[in-house]
Short mmCIF file of C-alpha atoms in Angstrom, two decimals:
data_model
loop_
_atom_site.label_atom_id
_atom_site.label_comp_id
_atom_site.label_asym_id
_atom_site.label_seq_id
_atom_site.Cartn_x
_atom_site.Cartn_y
_atom_site.Cartn_z
CA UNK A 228 -13.50 91.52 126.30
CA UNK A 229 -12.03 88.05 126.85
CA UNK A 230 -10.06 87.99 123.58
CA UNK A 231 -6.74 86.11 123.59
CA UNK A 232 -4.77 88.41 121.28
CA UNK A 233 -2.21 91.22 121.68
CA UNK A 234 -4.06 94.50 122.17
CA UNK A 235 -3.31 98.11 121.25
CA UNK A 236 -5.73 100.77 122.43
CA UNK A 237 -6.37 103.98 120.57
CA UNK A 238 -8.59 106.87 121.59
CA UNK A 239 -11.70 105.12 120.28
CA UNK A 240 -10.64 101.75 118.84
CA UNK A 241 -9.16 98.64 120.41
CA UNK A 242 -6.95 96.82 117.89
CA UNK A 243 -6.30 93.09 118.36
CA UNK A 244 -3.49 91.41 116.41
CA UNK A 245 -4.67 88.13 114.86
CA UNK A 246 -1.54 87.45 112.79
CA UNK A 247 -2.27 88.24 109.13
CA UNK A 248 -5.44 90.03 110.16
CA UNK A 249 -6.50 92.54 112.80
CA UNK A 250 -9.73 92.91 114.74
CA UNK A 251 -10.84 96.52 115.17
CA UNK A 252 -13.36 97.04 117.96
CA UNK A 253 -14.93 100.51 117.98
CA UNK A 254 -15.78 101.50 121.54
CA UNK A 255 -18.34 104.06 122.67
CA UNK A 256 -15.55 106.34 123.93
CA UNK A 257 -15.52 109.87 122.60
CA UNK A 258 -12.60 112.29 122.52
CA UNK A 259 -12.47 116.06 122.24
CA UNK A 260 -9.66 118.61 122.55
CA UNK A 261 -7.16 115.73 122.79
CA UNK A 262 -8.88 114.21 125.84
CA UNK A 263 -10.91 111.02 126.10
CA UNK A 264 -14.09 112.09 127.86
CA UNK A 265 -15.36 110.20 130.92
CA UNK A 266 -18.81 109.79 129.35
CA UNK A 267 -19.67 107.12 126.78
CA UNK A 268 -22.02 107.66 123.82
CA UNK A 269 -24.11 104.45 123.61
CA UNK A 270 -23.87 102.68 120.22
CA UNK A 271 -21.38 105.22 118.87
CA UNK A 272 -18.90 102.44 118.02
CA UNK A 273 -21.60 100.57 116.12
CA UNK A 274 -22.45 103.67 114.07
CA UNK A 275 -18.79 104.17 113.13
CA UNK A 276 -18.36 100.50 112.21
CA UNK A 277 -21.55 100.21 110.18
CA UNK A 278 -21.02 103.49 108.33
CA UNK A 279 -17.47 102.49 107.43
CA UNK A 280 -18.76 99.12 106.25
CA UNK A 281 -21.29 100.91 104.03
CA UNK A 282 -18.57 103.00 102.38
CA UNK A 283 -16.11 100.09 102.05
CA UNK A 284 -18.76 97.99 100.32
CA UNK A 285 -20.24 100.70 98.11
CA UNK A 286 -17.26 102.78 96.92
CA UNK A 287 -15.64 100.01 94.89
CA UNK A 288 -12.09 100.83 96.01
CA UNK A 289 -9.65 98.23 97.40
CA UNK A 290 -9.84 98.22 101.21
CA UNK A 291 -9.02 96.19 104.29
CA UNK A 292 -12.53 94.92 105.13
CA UNK A 293 -12.89 91.15 105.58
CA UNK A 294 -16.09 90.96 107.67
CA UNK A 295 -18.18 92.78 110.25
CA UNK A 296 -20.12 89.62 111.22
CA UNK A 297 -18.72 88.40 114.56
CA UNK A 298 -20.17 84.93 113.91
CA UNK A 299 -17.79 84.55 110.96
CA UNK A 300 -14.63 85.53 112.84
CA UNK A 301 -13.74 82.35 114.79
CA UNK A 302 -12.42 84.39 117.69
CA UNK A 303 -10.41 82.74 120.45
CA UNK A 304 -11.11 83.28 124.15
CA UNK A 305 -14.09 83.78 126.41
CA UNK A 306 -15.77 86.08 123.93
CA UNK A 307 -19.07 87.89 124.47
CA UNK A 308 -20.32 88.06 120.88
CA UNK A 309 -23.26 90.25 121.86
CA UNK A 310 -20.86 92.86 123.20
CA UNK A 311 -18.76 92.73 120.01
CA UNK A 312 -21.72 92.57 117.62
CA UNK A 313 -22.01 95.57 115.31
CA UNK A 314 -18.83 97.28 116.50
CA UNK A 315 -16.18 94.83 115.22
CA UNK A 316 -14.29 94.76 111.93
CA UNK A 317 -12.08 91.88 110.84
CA UNK A 318 -9.52 93.43 108.50
CA UNK A 319 -6.43 92.64 106.47
CA UNK A 320 -3.24 93.68 108.24
CA UNK A 321 -1.28 96.31 106.33
CA UNK A 322 1.80 98.44 106.67
CA UNK A 323 0.08 101.66 107.70
CA UNK A 324 1.19 104.82 105.89
CA UNK A 325 2.04 107.29 108.71
CA UNK A 326 0.03 110.18 107.25
CA UNK A 327 -3.51 111.42 107.87
CA UNK A 328 -4.87 112.13 104.38
CA UNK A 329 -7.20 115.07 104.95
CA UNK A 330 -9.48 116.41 102.22
CA UNK A 331 -11.28 119.72 102.69
CA UNK A 332 -14.21 120.81 100.56
CA UNK A 333 -15.16 123.77 102.74
CA UNK A 334 -13.26 126.39 104.70
CA UNK A 335 -13.72 125.62 108.40
CA UNK A 336 -11.85 124.64 111.55
CA UNK A 337 -8.07 125.04 111.54
CA UNK A 338 -8.19 125.81 107.81
CA UNK A 339 -10.43 128.83 108.39
CA UNK A 340 -8.14 130.06 111.18
CA UNK A 341 -5.08 129.83 108.93
CA UNK A 342 -6.87 131.41 105.96
CA UNK A 343 -7.77 134.51 107.99
CA UNK A 344 -4.07 135.12 108.64
CA UNK A 345 -2.47 134.13 105.32
CA UNK A 346 -5.17 133.29 102.73
CA UNK A 347 -3.67 129.80 102.68
CA UNK A 348 -4.59 126.38 104.08
CA UNK A 349 -1.59 124.14 104.79
CA UNK A 350 0.40 126.35 102.42
CA UNK A 351 -2.15 126.10 99.58
CA UNK A 352 -3.03 129.56 98.27
CA UNK A 353 -6.78 130.21 98.14
CA UNK A 354 -8.79 133.03 96.55
CA UNK A 355 -9.43 136.22 98.51
CA UNK A 356 -12.86 136.96 99.94
CA UNK A 357 -13.81 133.54 101.28
CA UNK A 358 -15.87 133.30 104.47
CA UNK A 359 -16.17 130.79 107.27
CA UNK A 360 -17.78 127.63 105.81
CA UNK A 361 -17.30 128.82 102.20
CA UNK A 362 -17.27 126.03 99.64
CA UNK A 363 -13.79 125.87 98.13
CA UNK A 364 -13.41 126.22 94.35
CA UNK A 365 -12.35 122.57 94.42
CA UNK A 366 -11.49 120.19 97.26
CA UNK A 367 -7.93 120.42 98.55
CA UNK A 368 -5.63 117.77 99.98
CA UNK A 369 -4.01 118.81 103.27
CA UNK A 370 -2.01 116.01 104.93
CA UNK A 371 -1.17 115.75 108.61
CA UNK A 372 1.12 113.66 110.73
CA UNK A 373 -0.54 110.85 112.68
CA UNK A 374 -0.48 111.22 116.47
CA UNK A 375 -1.17 108.30 118.84
CA UNK A 376 -1.97 110.85 121.51
CA UNK A 377 -2.35 114.59 121.28
CA UNK A 378 -3.19 116.46 118.12
CA UNK A 379 -2.28 115.65 114.52
CA UNK A 380 -0.05 118.32 112.98
CA UNK A 381 -0.79 119.77 109.55
CA UNK A 382 2.12 119.46 107.11
CA UNK A 383 2.72 120.55 103.53
CA UNK A 384 2.52 118.17 100.61
CA UNK A 385 6.27 118.62 100.17
CA UNK A 386 6.84 117.49 103.76
CA UNK A 387 4.58 114.47 103.15
CA UNK A 388 6.61 113.62 100.03
CA UNK A 389 9.83 113.80 102.03
CA UNK A 390 8.42 111.38 104.63
CA UNK A 391 6.93 108.68 102.35
CA UNK A 392 8.31 109.46 98.88
CA UNK A 393 6.89 111.53 96.03
CA UNK A 394 5.29 108.65 94.11
CA UNK A 395 3.28 107.38 97.08
CA UNK A 396 2.38 110.91 98.15
CA UNK A 397 1.00 111.72 94.68
CA UNK A 398 -0.93 108.43 94.60
CA UNK A 399 -2.51 109.03 98.02
CA UNK A 400 -3.48 112.58 97.11
CA UNK A 401 -5.16 111.33 93.94
CA UNK A 402 -6.94 108.46 95.73
CA UNK A 403 -8.04 110.58 98.71
CA UNK A 404 -9.55 113.28 96.50
CA UNK A 405 -11.36 110.65 94.42
CA UNK A 406 -12.86 108.92 97.47
CA UNK A 407 -13.93 112.23 99.00
CA UNK A 408 -15.57 113.39 95.79
CA UNK A 409 -17.48 110.11 95.43
CA UNK A 410 -18.62 110.17 99.05
CA UNK A 411 -19.55 113.86 99.05
CA UNK A 412 -21.60 113.39 95.88
CA UNK A 413 -23.51 110.48 97.42
CA UNK A 414 -24.06 112.27 100.75
CA UNK A 415 -25.41 115.46 99.17
CA UNK A 416 -28.11 113.34 97.49
CA UNK A 417 -29.33 112.63 101.04
CA UNK A 418 -29.08 116.26 102.11
CA UNK A 419 -25.76 116.01 103.95
CA UNK A 420 -22.65 118.05 103.16
CA UNK A 421 -19.33 116.36 103.95
CA UNK A 422 -17.31 119.49 104.67
CA UNK A 423 -14.05 117.65 105.24
CA UNK A 424 -12.76 114.22 106.15
CA UNK A 425 -9.59 112.24 106.74
CA UNK A 426 -8.51 108.89 105.33
CA UNK A 427 -5.89 106.37 106.28
CA UNK A 428 -4.13 104.07 103.83
CA UNK A 429 -2.08 100.93 104.17
CA UNK A 430 0.14 98.84 101.91
CA UNK A 431 -0.20 95.06 101.65
CA UNK A 432 1.43 92.86 99.01
CA UNK A 433 2.48 96.00 97.13
CA UNK A 434 -1.10 97.30 96.91
CA UNK A 435 -2.30 100.56 98.50
CA UNK A 436 -5.68 100.04 100.18
CA UNK A 437 -8.12 102.11 102.23
CA UNK A 438 -8.10 101.25 105.96
CA UNK A 439 -9.41 102.33 109.38
CA UNK A 440 -12.70 104.24 109.18
CA UNK A 441 -14.26 106.00 106.21
CA UNK A 442 -16.38 109.17 106.21
CA UNK A 443 -17.90 108.71 109.65
CA UNK A 444 -19.09 111.41 112.07
CA UNK A 445 -15.77 110.96 113.93
CA UNK A 446 -13.48 111.39 110.93
CA UNK A 447 -15.55 114.01 109.08
CA UNK A 448 -17.65 117.14 109.44
CA UNK A 449 -21.24 116.45 108.35
CA UNK A 450 -23.58 119.42 107.87
CA UNK A 451 -27.31 119.38 107.03
CA UNK A 452 -27.62 120.97 103.60
CA UNK A 453 -30.87 122.73 104.46
CA UNK A 454 -29.22 124.58 107.38
CA UNK A 455 -25.96 125.45 105.62
CA UNK A 456 -24.96 129.10 105.23
CA UNK A 457 -21.66 130.87 104.70
CA UNK A 458 -20.31 133.02 107.48
CA UNK A 459 -21.28 130.71 110.36
CA UNK A 460 -20.19 127.31 111.62
CA UNK A 461 -23.15 125.21 110.46
CA UNK A 462 -24.89 122.80 112.85
CA UNK A 463 -23.20 119.44 112.74
CA UNK A 464 -23.86 115.70 112.90
CA UNK A 465 -20.42 114.98 114.28
CA UNK A 466 -18.85 115.48 117.70
CA UNK A 467 -18.81 119.25 117.20
CA UNK A 468 -22.04 118.99 119.17
CA UNK A 469 -19.99 117.76 122.17
CA UNK A 470 -17.20 120.27 121.56
CA UNK A 471 -19.71 123.14 121.62
CA UNK A 472 -21.03 122.04 125.02
CA UNK A 473 -17.49 121.69 126.41
CA UNK A 474 -16.59 125.17 125.14
CA UNK A 475 -19.51 126.63 127.10
CA UNK A 476 -19.00 124.47 130.22
CA UNK A 477 -16.15 126.45 131.76
CA UNK A 478 -13.70 123.53 131.41
CA UNK A 479 -10.11 124.79 131.06
CA UNK A 480 -9.01 122.03 128.60
CA UNK A 481 -5.98 121.34 130.80
CA UNK A 482 -7.58 119.22 133.52
CA UNK A 483 -9.70 116.09 133.43
CA UNK A 484 -12.81 116.85 131.36
CA UNK A 485 -16.26 116.91 132.96
CA UNK A 486 -18.98 114.31 132.59
CA UNK A 487 -21.41 115.14 129.82
CA UNK A 488 -25.01 115.81 130.89
CA UNK A 489 -27.42 113.00 130.03
CA UNK A 490 -29.19 115.32 127.59
CA UNK A 491 -25.95 115.89 125.63
CA UNK A 492 -25.22 112.13 125.58
CA UNK A 493 -28.72 111.36 124.30
CA UNK A 494 -28.67 114.09 121.66
CA UNK A 495 -25.17 113.11 120.48
CA UNK A 496 -26.23 109.46 120.10
CA UNK A 497 -29.24 110.59 118.09
CA UNK A 498 -27.04 112.79 115.86
CA UNK A 499 -24.70 109.90 115.05
CA UNK A 500 -27.60 107.57 114.25
CA UNK A 501 -29.35 110.19 112.12
CA UNK A 502 -26.19 110.70 110.07
CA UNK A 503 -25.88 106.95 109.52
CA UNK A 504 -29.51 106.50 108.53
CA UNK A 505 -29.61 109.49 106.19
CA UNK A 506 -26.41 108.66 104.33
CA UNK A 507 -26.91 104.89 104.07
CA UNK A 508 -30.70 104.99 103.77
CA UNK A 509 -30.67 102.00 106.14
CA UNK A 510 -32.28 101.64 109.57
CA UNK A 511 -29.84 101.49 112.47
CA UNK A 512 -30.66 98.03 113.82
CA UNK A 513 -29.17 97.92 117.33
#
């Protein structure tokens, strides 16, 4: 990339330390079942960056966004701006709260698996008689520990409070539910259900602000409203599309994952872009 800054690589994002700010570069890497796949999804990083920008700018909640325009960033080094364009976020540096703030509006995934055994999700008691993909009576907050590699682990709200303190835990639950409700209401107007999502928060100058990515196809489950039905796992705009192919591929999930067929790559790219264009009502311009 030619950038002269300390670098930390995550599964999808490369994070450059600029002092009081950070540069987040969303790659086209895609992960599934705790593995980074060998195939790239072209423009995926741009979709994640631009959708997050849309939410940061439209939700009206304090956040870390400074700019997504690479021409405004005054970056040092032999920088290829065309390569960075659309996938880069200049952001305020924060003290990151070490909790994934998950909000679930529907019963699916690990929550559905737990519910079938105990009628609970992350220790929260739910009504009897719910089905896979049932809409919950009201969204629930189910925190998880953050994992640099491997899988995040669901924890109870009491465990979260023990880790970060009760006051901050209550504040993050309140804020996360409010952001989810606002986003889900806006998405359903465009025919998309946000079944669940996860947020990250940071603290800077004593203020708690929204960071990382917001309600993207990587951090959320998006379902088309017109194909939604209880009792099945609805078709999805997110990387569930890739997971489904991997499940049927014969891969053992313990060895290096296979290359994705070109058809799956092309369809996955189209799914990400469709989600962006439907929710934002803007044309994907790259």
